[in-house]
Tab-separated table of C-alpha atoms in Angstrom:
chain	number	residue	atom	x	y	z
A	274	MET	CA	3.600	-3.363	17.130
A	275	ILE	CA	2.333	-0.611	17.196
A	276	ILE	CA	4.235	2.765	15.630
A	277	ASP	CA	2.249	6.152	16.670
A	278	PHE	CA	1.703	8.523	13.811
A	279	ASP	CA	0.832	11.814	16.880
A	280	GLU	CA	2.977	14.688	15.375
A	281	GLU	CA	3.038	15.440	19.229
A	282	LYS	CA	4.629	12.319	20.903
A	283	GLY	CA	8.365	13.032	20.383
A	284	GLU	CA	10.601	12.206	17.604
A	285	GLU	CA	8.747	9.687	15.634
A	286	MET	CA	6.116	11.911	13.571
A	287	ASN	CA	9.349	15.542	14.061
A	288	GLY	CA	11.768	13.340	11.723
A	289	PHE	CA	9.330	11.555	9.163
A	290	SER	CA	10.454	8.340	9.983
A	291	PRO	CA	9.983	5.560	12.518
A	292	SER	CA	14.174	5.929	12.221
A	293	GLY	CA	13.385	9.498	13.805
A	294	GLY	CA	16.359	10.031	10.830
A	295	GLY	CA	14.974	13.419	10.245
A	296	PHE	CA	15.533	16.290	7.758
A	297	GLY	CA	19.464	15.643	8.390
A	298	GLY	CA	20.190	13.538	5.347
A	299	ARG	CA	20.071	15.640	2.886
A	300	GLU	CA	21.954	18.792	4.321
A	301	GLU	CA	25.241	15.592	5.353
A	302	GLU	CA	24.582	15.128	1.965
A	303	GLU	CA	25.597	18.685	0.350
A	304	LYS	CA	28.255	18.139	2.817
A	305	LYS	CA	29.462	15.275	1.219
A	306	TYR	CA	29.475	15.819	-3.090
A	307	ASP	CA	31.298	19.346	-1.044
A	308	ARG	CA	34.059	17.182	-0.130
A	309	ASP	CA	34.035	15.385	-3.585
A	310	PRO	CA	36.966	16.551	-6.368
A	311	GLU	CA	35.970	15.177	-8.617
A	312	PHE	CA	32.466	16.036	-8.497
A	313	ALA	CA	34.039	19.354	-8.020
A	314	GLU	CA	36.661	19.280	-10.746
A	315	ILE	CA	33.754	18.433	-13.120
A	316	LEU	CA	31.926	21.905	-12.040
A	317	GLY	CA	34.848	24.105	-12.174
A	318	SER	CA	35.131	23.111	-15.735
A	319	CYS	CA	31.738	22.987	-16.986
A	320	LEU	CA	32.009	27.044	-18.350
A	321	ASP	CA	35.816	26.529	-19.531
A	322	ASP	CA	35.091	23.665	-21.568
A	323	PRO	CA	31.171	22.443	-21.602
A	324	GLN	CA	31.688	19.432	-23.448
A	325	LYS	CA	35.294	18.235	-21.645
A	326	ALA	CA	33.092	18.404	-18.236
A	327	GLN	CA	30.187	16.194	-20.086
A	328	SER	CA	32.418	13.379	-20.925
A	329	LYS	CA	33.509	12.575	-17.462
A	330	MET	CA	30.755	13.528	-16.454
A	331	GLU	CA	29.444	10.681	-18.433
A	332	GLU	CA	32.270	8.230	-16.894
A	333	ARG	CA	31.348	9.490	-13.876
A	334	LEU	CA	28.218	8.385	-14.496
A	335	ARG	CA	29.262	4.966	-15.818
A	336	LYS	CA	30.845	4.030	-13.208
A	337	LYS	CA	27.995	4.597	-10.466
A	338	ARG	CA	25.403	3.243	-12.544
A	339	ASN	CA	25.354	-0.314	-10.206
A	340	LYS	CA	24.684	3.005	-7.213
A	341	ILE	CA	22.667	5.058	-9.358
A	342	LEU	CA	20.231	2.051	-11.100
A	343	HIS	CA	18.376	-0.164	-8.902
A	344	THR	CA	17.066	-2.946	-9.965
A	345	LYS	CA	12.894	-3.497	-8.895
A	346	THR	CA	12.192	-5.144	-5.452
A	347	GLY	CA	8.519	-5.208	-5.452
A	348	SER	CA	5.728	-6.964	-6.757
A	349	ALA	CA	4.917	-7.884	-10.191
A	350	GLU	CA	1.345	-8.695	-9.234
A	351	PRO	CA	-1.143	-5.639	-8.978
A	352	MET	CA	-1.778	-4.669	-5.160
A	353	LYS	CA	-5.223	-6.042	-4.426
A	354	VAL	CA	-8.042	-2.433	-3.560
A	355	LYS	CA	-11.582	-3.895	-1.515
A	356	PHE	CA	-14.312	-1.876	0.247
A	357	ASN	CA	-16.855	-3.144	2.154
A	358	LYS	CA	-19.368	-0.327	3.681
A	359	PHE	CA	-15.908	2.096	3.912
A	360	ASP	CA	-17.337	5.098	6.289
A	361	PHE	CA	-15.100	8.164	5.757
A	362	SER	CA	-15.863	9.147	9.250
A	363	ASN	CA	-15.105	6.271	10.929
A	364	SER	CA	-13.125	3.653	9.348
A	365	TYR	CA	-10.231	0.492	9.227
A	366	ILE	CA	-7.547	0.556	6.462
A	367	TRP	CA	-6.287	-2.860	6.513
A	368	PHE	CA	-2.864	-4.165	4.352
A	369	GLU	CA	-2.881	-8.048	4.603
A	370	PHE	CA	0.981	-8.910	3.984
A	371	TYR	CA	2.065	-11.483	1.571
A	372	ASN	CA	4.698	-12.306	3.872
A	373	ALA	CA	5.417	-10.413	6.971
A	374	PRO	CA	6.917	-7.000	6.288
A	375	LEU	CA	10.828	-6.292	7.295
A	376	PRO	CA	11.831	-3.321	8.793
A	377	LYS	CA	12.340	-1.268	5.612
A	378	ASP	CA	8.832	-2.277	4.439
A	379	ILE	CA	7.270	-0.741	7.566
A	380	SER	CA	9.119	2.241	7.204
A	381	LEU	CA	8.394	3.055	3.667
A	382	ILE	CA	4.470	2.193	5.126
A	383	CYS	CA	4.577	4.943	7.675
A	384	ASP	CA	6.129	7.689	5.492
A	385	THR	CA	3.613	7.108	2.677
A	386	ILE	CA	0.519	6.908	5.554
A	387	ARG	CA	1.891	10.072	7.640
A	388	SER	CA	3.086	12.303	4.669
A	389	TRP	CA	-1.222	11.659	3.075
A	390	HIS	CA	-2.710	12.177	6.296
A	391	ILE	CA	-0.641	15.909	6.136
A	392	VAL	CA	-1.791	16.052	2.519
A	393	GLY	CA	-5.265	15.741	3.335
A	394	ARG	CA	-5.022	18.095	6.718
A	395	LEU	CA	-4.274	20.723	4.800
A	396	GLY	CA	-6.521	20.290	2.238
A	397	GLY	CA	-4.015	19.075	-0.532
A	398	CYS	CA	-6.961	16.767	-1.883
A	399	ASN	CA	-9.795	18.918	-2.479
A	400	SER	CA	-11.824	17.456	-5.945
A	401	MET	CA	-13.998	21.095	-5.105
A	402	ASN	CA	-10.119	22.344	-6.950
A	403	ILE	CA	-8.632	20.607	-9.413
A	404	GLN	CA	-8.683	23.075	-11.857
A	405	LEU	CA	-5.038	22.272	-13.759
A	406	SER	CA	-5.735	19.063	-13.935
A	407	GLN	CA	-9.119	20.169	-16.214
A	408	SER	CA	-7.337	23.536	-17.915
A	409	PRO	CA	-6.364	22.542	-21.892
A	410	LEU	CA	-3.039	20.604	-22.586
A	411	ASP	CA	-2.251	22.408	-24.864
A	412	LYS	CA	-2.545	26.344	-23.303
A	413	ARG	CA	-0.399	27.585	-20.365
A	414	PRO	CA	-1.847	26.795	-17.558
A	415	ASN	CA	-3.905	29.467	-15.640
A	416	TYR	CA	-5.609	29.262	-11.587
A	417	ASP	CA	-7.587	31.191	-10.091
A	418	ALA	CA	-6.955	32.028	-7.224
A	419	ILE	CA	-10.157	33.694	-5.731
A	420	GLN	CA	-11.867	30.267	-6.831
A	421	GLY	CA	-9.776	28.774	-5.036
A	422	VAL	CA	-9.874	29.703	-1.873
A	423	ASN	CA	-13.824	29.495	-2.377
A	424	VAL	CA	-14.967	26.297	-2.403
A	425	THR	CA	-15.628	23.896	0.610
A	426	PRO	CA	-12.368	23.369	2.058
A	427	THR	CA	-11.276	19.225	3.311
A	428	THR	CA	-9.648	18.364	5.856
A	429	PHE	CA	-8.008	15.402	6.990
A	430	TYR	CA	-9.820	14.737	11.003
A	431	ASN	CA	-7.765	11.899	12.338
A	432	ILE	CA	-6.076	9.124	12.519
A	433	GLY	CA	-5.135	5.670	14.832
A	434	ASP	CA	-1.646	4.020	15.330
A	435	LEU	CA	0.008	1.791	12.711
A	436	GLU	CA	-0.656	-1.513	14.329
A	437	ILE	CA	1.345	-4.511	12.912
A	438	GLN	CA	0.680	-8.073	14.078
A	439	ASP	CA	3.367	-10.874	11.282
A	440	ASN	CA	1.836	-10.690	7.864
A	441	LEU	CA	-1.315	-8.451	9.089
A	442	ALA	CA	-1.800	-4.134	9.743
A	443	ARG	CA	-4.568	-2.348	10.460
A	444	ILE	CA	-4.877	1.696	10.578
A	445	TRP	CA	-7.793	3.534	12.168
A	446	VAL	CA	-8.742	6.780	9.658
A	447	ASP	CA	-11.406	10.342	10.634
A	448	ILE	CA	-10.924	11.481	7.252
A	449	GLY	CA	-14.350	13.674	7.996
A	450	THR	CA	-14.795	14.972	4.612
A	451	SER	CA	-16.012	12.298	1.670
A	452	GLU	CA	-13.345	13.144	-0.059
A	453	PRO	CA	-12.542	10.231	-3.102
A	454	LEU	CA	-9.768	12.027	-3.633
A	455	LEU	CA	-8.114	11.353	-0.644
A	456	LEU	CA	-8.183	7.847	-0.995
A	457	ASP	CA	-7.625	7.868	-4.674
A	458	ALA	CA	-3.555	9.671	-3.657
A	459	LEU	CA	-3.354	6.685	-1.037
A	460	ILE	CA	-4.174	3.754	-3.108
A	461	ASN	CA	-1.737	5.438	-6.159
A	462	ALA	CA	1.193	5.107	-3.861
A	463	LEU	CA	0.988	2.128	-2.009
A	464	THR	CA	0.956	0.839	-5.983
A	465	GLN	CA	3.424	2.437	-6.686
A	466	ILE	CA	5.727	1.047	-3.976
A	467	SER	CA	4.466	-2.161	-4.227
A	468	PHE	CA	5.349	-2.290	-7.488
A	469	GLU	CA	8.695	-0.506	-7.174
A	470	TYR	CA	10.354	-1.039	-3.999
A	471	ALA	CA	8.804	-3.176	-1.209
A	472	PHE	CA	6.079	-5.654	-1.041
A	473	HIS	CA	2.985	-7.578	-1.942
A	474	ALA	CA	-0.196	-7.056	0.195
A	475	SER	CA	-3.951	-6.702	-0.054
A	476	VAL	CA	-5.573	-3.075	1.323
A	477	PHE	CA	-8.979	-3.632	2.523
A	478	PHE	CA	-10.972	-0.180	3.601
A	479	PHE	CA	-13.300	-1.530	6.214
A	480	SER	CA	-15.939	0.888	8.062
A	481	ASN	CA	-15.725	0.607	11.613
A	482	LYS	CA	-19.826	0.602	12.742
């Protein structure tokens, strides 16, 4: 199975979801809350009687606790990460799953990789401009826009299609700029979803040369 990451090829990229769900979900949720009489009553009473509104909200949360809090479904074992002559301009990222991934796992991986690609292409992972990360924690953050605009830009050049067969998957990348922060961002995201939500896997970074 091949999942196309080309944003100009239809609904998949436009919706940021293999199912083509688009961005309509948030609007639908907002409409549902507009038609929720219990929630409307709580909001209506919050100014007149804040304590009563708080009590009702706490009771509502207790009733819906099982729907809000979900048990972690991922793997307790840490995701393995290995590199073998990785080339930023021409390499494959391989995924080896403990079991064949479910459709929900594939969807989550696709959304993660798409988000990573977009942030990288827009220069969001530039280790030459991490002013706030380097600022003292006990002082008010300060951002120098002139310094930010004058650093050497980074970009994510190109990305291939996600190819999946049984418990293996791979995707070709041309990151272009030698920017390890981009890889850190992807590994952090995959590690978290592996632990919290989805799959147990190993990730390998191999040069295509």
